[in-house]
Amino acid sequence: MDYIVQMNIKNIRNETITSVDNHHSNISVDSFFSGLVDGSSFFQIVASILLILSVMSAVHHSEIIAERVGEPYGTIILAISITVIEVSIIVSLMLSEGSEAASLARDTVYAATMLILNGIIGLCLLIGGLKHYEQNFSTSSVTIGLVSLVSIIVFTLVFPTFTESVHGSYYSVPQLVFASGACLVIYGSFLFAQTTRYRQYFLTIGDDENENIAEPVVINNKTFYTSLVFLLVSLGIVVLLAKTLSPTIESIIVSYNLPKALVGVVIAAIILLPEAIAAIIAARKNRLQTSLNLALGSALASIGLTIPSVAAVCIMMDMPIILGLDIKSIVLLALSVFTVMLSLSKGKSNIVYGVVLLVNLFAFIFLMIYP
């Protein structure tokens, strides 16, 4: 009898210990992924590195998948991968901060557009011009991209400031639905032109004479499925770490008395880092057409897919979303678009265009800090 009582006590104690261990394990997992671990500098550094590596890994594996499935599906997969990263970060912040993050989607998309038009294109024109003196590209492809981009920019970032249905820089629900639909239609038309109807306009012009012509890469089934798994894993890591690191980024910016709008710039820079590196490398290899395809395609995907996705979430969850820019930002954006249009209007590049675009980028950041 005593033996049975002792065994029951022992079992109860073991179950209690196991339950407590599981409880602590669940708390640790929840704390890790929900952003409660804010005091560990080591964790924040590791998480930051992991986030950047995950973004680059996601783009790398999506490019491998794109090579296997071909066009137009490859372009669509790559664009969706980047959009999932951007939307996941924006939505996670909006869900955690509520109305305080109502302008985050606008700030991130605006920052991405300015970084692409002035930063990526400017660096490509400057670096390519310094090495190759003058580079050629298709004006037809650039015109298609810029026409699509200008229309999407006006629908998403300019019109909300001047509409009268809702007070402030908001769209009413019908207006938001229309703008989202317009973005999808325009972006879809651009994809159709780039991958099917006018594909010849987007082919690379010029090759580096010192570069050896590489053999076509054959992607086997094992590599394809491995890349698909790693793409999903990378996107999952980005989604889980976004909420963890975002408060840290914001706290650092606020601690230096900098505007919270810089959070959008940082997020956009992280998302665009892989495309920027790829575009600059292409420009150095005298493949400016590839650089422009990457830059303009990223800008169109950043706005044309992100805004409709975020808008759908906001409508379903009845969350506010601010889209309209103020007058100063509209002027800066118009200056950037106008400068890019003039720079790319002749089909030939030089370093002056790149310098002017980079000055526009510095002005954008400077006036954000010192409004």
PDB file of N, CA and C in Angstrom, residues 322-365:
ATOM      1  N   ILE A 322      -3.456  55.240 -43.884  1.00  0.00           N
ATOM      2  CA  ILE A 322      -3.172  56.552 -44.461  1.00  0.00           C
ATOM      3  C   ILE A 322      -2.283  56.352 -45.684  1.00  0.00           C
ATOM      4  N   LEU A 323      -2.716  56.868 -46.831  1.00  0.00           N
ATOM      5  CA  LEU A 323      -1.955  56.695 -48.068  1.00  0.00           C
ATOM      6  C   LEU A 323      -1.428  58.005 -48.639  1.00  0.00           C
ATOM      7  N   GLY A 324      -2.162  59.095 -48.487  1.00  0.00           N
ATOM      8  CA  GLY A 324      -1.786  60.353 -49.120  1.00  0.00           C
ATOM      9  C   GLY A 324      -0.543  60.980 -48.524  1.00  0.00           C
ATOM     10  N   LEU A 325       0.330  61.484 -49.385  1.00  0.00           N
ATOM     11  CA  LEU A 325       1.535  62.191 -48.959  1.00  0.00           C
ATOM     12  C   LEU A 325       1.239  63.670 -48.740  1.00  0.00           C
ATOM     13  N   ASP A 326       2.101  64.327 -47.955  1.00  0.00           N
ATOM     14  CA  ASP A 326       1.967  65.771 -47.815  1.00  0.00           C
ATOM     15  C   ASP A 326       2.568  66.456 -49.044  1.00  0.00           C
ATOM     16  N   ILE A 327       2.389  67.745 -49.134  1.00  0.00           N
ATOM     17  CA  ILE A 327       2.795  68.487 -50.330  1.00  0.00           C
ATOM     18  C   ILE A 327       4.307  68.399 -50.559  1.00  0.00           C
ATOM     19  N   LYS A 328       5.094  68.503 -49.491  1.00  0.00           N
ATOM     20  CA  LYS A 328       6.554  68.444 -49.641  1.00  0.00           C
ATOM     21  C   LYS A 328       6.985  67.098 -50.220  1.00  0.00           C
ATOM     22  N   SER A 329       6.403  66.024 -49.718  1.00  0.00           N
ATOM     23  CA  SER A 329       6.752  64.694 -50.208  1.00  0.00           C
ATOM     24  C   SER A 329       6.314  64.509 -51.658  1.00  0.00           C
ATOM     25  N   ILE A 330       5.154  65.061 -51.997  1.00  0.00           N
ATOM     26  CA  ILE A 330       4.689  64.975 -53.384  1.00  0.00           C
ATOM     27  C   ILE A 330       5.655  65.694 -54.322  1.00  0.00           C
ATOM     28  N   VAL A 331       6.148  66.860 -53.896  1.00  0.00           N
ATOM     29  CA  VAL A 331       7.106  67.613 -54.721  1.00  0.00           C
ATOM     30  C   VAL A 331       8.393  66.812 -54.898  1.00  0.00           C
ATOM     31  N   LEU A 332       8.910  66.220 -53.813  1.00  0.00           N
ATOM     32  CA  LEU A 332      10.128  65.417 -53.902  1.00  0.00           C
ATOM     33  C   LEU A 332       9.931  64.202 -54.805  1.00  0.00           C
ATOM     34  N   LEU A 333       8.774  63.569 -54.672  1.00  0.00           N
ATOM     35  CA  LEU A 333       8.484  62.409 -55.508  1.00  0.00           C
ATOM     36  C   LEU A 333       8.371  62.810 -56.975  1.00  0.00           C
ATOM     37  N   ALA A 334       7.695  63.937 -57.228  1.00  0.00           N
ATOM     38  CA  ALA A 334       7.569  64.424 -58.605  1.00  0.00           C
ATOM     39  C   ALA A 334       8.936  64.776 -59.188  1.00  0.00           C
ATOM     40  N   LEU A 335       9.795  65.394 -58.375  1.00  0.00           N
ATOM     41  CA  LEU A 335      11.155  65.719 -58.829  1.00  0.00           C
ATOM     42  C   LEU A 335      11.917  64.448 -59.195  1.00  0.00           C
ATOM     43  N   SER A 336      11.782  63.417 -58.372  1.00  0.00           N
ATOM     44  CA  SER A 336      12.489  62.161 -58.635  1.00  0.00           C
ATOM     45  C   SER A 336      12.003  61.518 -59.929  1.00  0.00           C
ATOM     46  N   VAL A 337      10.682  61.440 -60.098  1.00  0.00           N
ATOM     47  CA  VAL A 337      10.123  60.823 -61.302  1.00  0.00           C
ATOM     48  C   VAL A 337      10.527  61.620 -62.541  1.00  0.00           C
ATOM     49  N   PHE A 338      10.440  62.938 -62.452  1.00  0.00           N
ATOM     50  CA  PHE A 338      10.779  63.795 -63.590  1.00  0.00           C
ATOM     51  C   PHE A 338      12.254  63.648 -63.962  1.00  0.00           C
ATOM     52  N   THR A 339      13.128  63.590 -62.948  1.00  0.00           N
ATOM     53  CA  THR A 339      14.560  63.448 -63.206  1.00  0.00           C
ATOM     54  C   THR A 339      14.875  62.105 -63.848  1.00  0.00           C
ATOM     55  N   VAL A 340      14.241  61.037 -63.342  1.00  0.00           N
ATOM     56  CA  VAL A 340      14.459  59.711 -63.925  1.00  0.00           C
ATOM     57  C   VAL A 340      13.976  59.677 -65.377  1.00  0.00           C
ATOM     58  N   MET A 341      12.819  60.286 -65.648  1.00  0.00           N
ATOM     59  CA  MET A 341      12.296  60.298 -67.014  1.00  0.00           C
ATOM     60  C   MET A 341      13.249  61.005 -67.965  1.00  0.00           C
ATOM     61  N   LEU A 342      13.787  62.136 -67.549  1.00  0.00           N
ATOM     62  CA  LEU A 342      14.736  62.848 -68.400  1.00  0.00           C
ATOM     63  C   LEU A 342      16.040  62.061 -68.550  1.00  0.00           C
ATOM     64  N   SER A 343      16.496  61.448 -67.468  1.00  0.00           N
ATOM     65  CA  SER A 343      17.762  60.713 -67.499  1.00  0.00           C
ATOM     66  C   SER A 343      17.701  59.506 -68.421  1.00  0.00           C
ATOM     67  N   LEU A 344      16.528  58.891 -68.526  1.00  0.00           N
ATOM     68  CA  LEU A 344      16.383  57.660 -69.300  1.00  0.00           C
ATOM     69  C   LEU A 344      15.653  57.880 -70.623  1.00  0.00           C
ATOM     70  N   SER A 345      15.589  59.104 -71.081  1.00  0.00           N
ATOM     71  CA  SER A 345      14.793  59.407 -72.269  1.00  0.00           C
ATOM     72  C   SER A 345      15.545  59.193 -73.582  1.00  0.00           C
ATOM     73  N   LYS A 346      16.873  59.111 -73.533  1.00  0.00           N
ATOM     74  CA  LYS A 346      17.667  59.047 -74.771  1.00  0.00           C
ATOM     75  C   LYS A 346      18.243  57.670 -75.061  1.00  0.00           C
ATOM     76  N   GLY A 347      18.139  56.732 -74.125  1.00  0.00           N
ATOM     77  CA  GLY A 347      18.697  55.405 -74.359  1.00  0.00           C
ATOM     78  C   GLY A 347      20.182  55.302 -74.110  1.00  0.00           C
ATOM     79  N   LYS A 348      20.795  56.370 -73.560  1.00  0.00           N
ATOM     80  CA  LYS A 348      22.216  56.370 -73.226  1.00  0.00           C
ATOM     81  C   LYS A 348      22.393  57.005 -71.844  1.00  0.00           C
ATOM     82  N   SER A 349      23.338  56.489 -71.098  1.00  0.00           N
ATOM     83  CA  SER A 349      23.542  56.977 -69.734  1.00  0.00           C
ATOM     84  C   SER A 349      24.866  57.716 -69.611  1.00  0.00           C
ATOM     85  N   ASN A 350      24.987  58.509 -68.549  1.00  0.00           N
ATOM     86  CA  ASN A 350      26.270  59.075 -68.162  1.00  0.00           C
ATOM     87  C   ASN A 350      26.248  59.340 -66.661  1.00  0.00           C
ATOM     88  N   ILE A 351      27.403  59.680 -66.114  1.00  0.00           N
ATOM     89  CA  ILE A 351      27.538  59.770 -64.656  1.00  0.00           C
ATOM     90  C   ILE A 351      26.787  60.969 -64.069  1.00  0.00           C
ATOM     91  N   VAL A 352      26.555  62.006 -64.869  1.00  0.00           N
ATOM     92  CA  VAL A 352      25.855  63.185 -64.352  1.00  0.00           C
ATOM     93  C   VAL A 352      24.450  62.812 -63.897  1.00  0.00           C
ATOM     94  N   TYR A 353      23.755  61.992 -64.683  1.00  0.00           N
ATOM     95  CA  TYR A 353      22.417  61.562 -64.296  1.00  0.00           C
ATOM     96  C   TYR A 353      22.445  60.839 -62.949  1.00  0.00           C
ATOM     97  N   GLY A 354      23.447  59.980 -62.776  1.00  0.00           N
ATOM     98  CA  GLY A 354      23.556  59.241 -61.521  1.00  0.00           C
ATOM     99  C   GLY A 354      23.805  60.151 -60.334  1.00  0.00           C
ATOM    100  N   VAL A 355      24.668  61.153 -60.514  1.00  0.00           N
ATOM    101  CA  VAL A 355      24.974  62.088 -59.422  1.00  0.00           C
ATOM    102  C   VAL A 355      23.728  62.873 -59.024  1.00  0.00           C
ATOM    103  N   VAL A 356      22.973  63.362 -60.001  1.00  0.00           N
ATOM    104  CA  VAL A 356      21.773  64.143 -59.711  1.00  0.00           C
ATOM    105  C   VAL A 356      20.749  63.296 -58.954  1.00  0.00           C
ATOM    106  N   LEU A 357      20.568  62.052 -59.372  1.00  0.00           N
ATOM    107  CA  LEU A 357      19.609  61.185 -58.695  1.00  0.00           C
ATOM    108  C   LEU A 357      20.037  60.898 -57.262  1.00  0.00           C
ATOM    109  N   LEU A 358      21.320  60.700 -57.016  1.00  0.00           N
ATOM    110  CA  LEU A 358      21.806  60.455 -55.659  1.00  0.00           C
ATOM    111  C   LEU A 358      21.645  61.695 -54.782  1.00  0.00           C
ATOM    112  N   VAL A 359      21.820  62.873 -55.364  1.00  0.00           N
ATOM    113  CA  VAL A 359      21.576  64.111 -54.612  1.00  0.00           C
ATOM    114  C   VAL A 359      20.097  64.200 -54.216  1.00  0.00           C
ATOM    115  N   ASN A 360      19.209  63.793 -55.132  1.00  0.00           N
ATOM    116  CA  ASN A 360      17.783  63.752 -54.795  1.00  0.00           C
ATOM    117  C   ASN A 360      17.521  62.821 -53.617  1.00  0.00           C
ATOM    118  N   LEU A 361      18.215  61.679 -53.579  1.00  0.00           N
ATOM    119  CA  LEU A 361      18.043  60.742 -52.470  1.00  0.00           C
ATOM    120  C   LEU A 361      18.505  61.348 -51.154  1.00  0.00           C
ATOM    121  N   PHE A 362      19.660  61.994 -51.162  1.00  0.00           N
ATOM    122  CA  PHE A 362      20.155  62.632 -49.946  1.00  0.00           C
ATOM    123  C   PHE A 362      19.217  63.750 -49.494  1.00  0.00           C
ATOM    124  N   ALA A 363      18.635  64.464 -50.439  1.00  0.00           N
ATOM    125  CA  ALA A 363      17.677  65.512 -50.095  1.00  0.00           C
ATOM    126  C   ALA A 363      16.437  64.911 -49.434  1.00  0.00           C
ATOM    127  N   PHE A 364      15.980  63.775 -49.934  1.00  0.00           N
ATOM    128  CA  PHE A 364      14.831  63.077 -49.352  1.00  0.00           C
ATOM    129  C   PHE A 364      15.089  62.712 -47.891  1.00  0.00           C
ATOM    130  N   ILE A 365      16.259  62.146 -47.610  1.00  0.00           N
ATOM    131  CA  ILE A 365      16.582  61.749 -46.228  1.00  0.00           C
ATOM    132  C   ILE A 365      16.837  62.975 -45.364  1.00  0.00           C
TER     133      ILE A 365
END
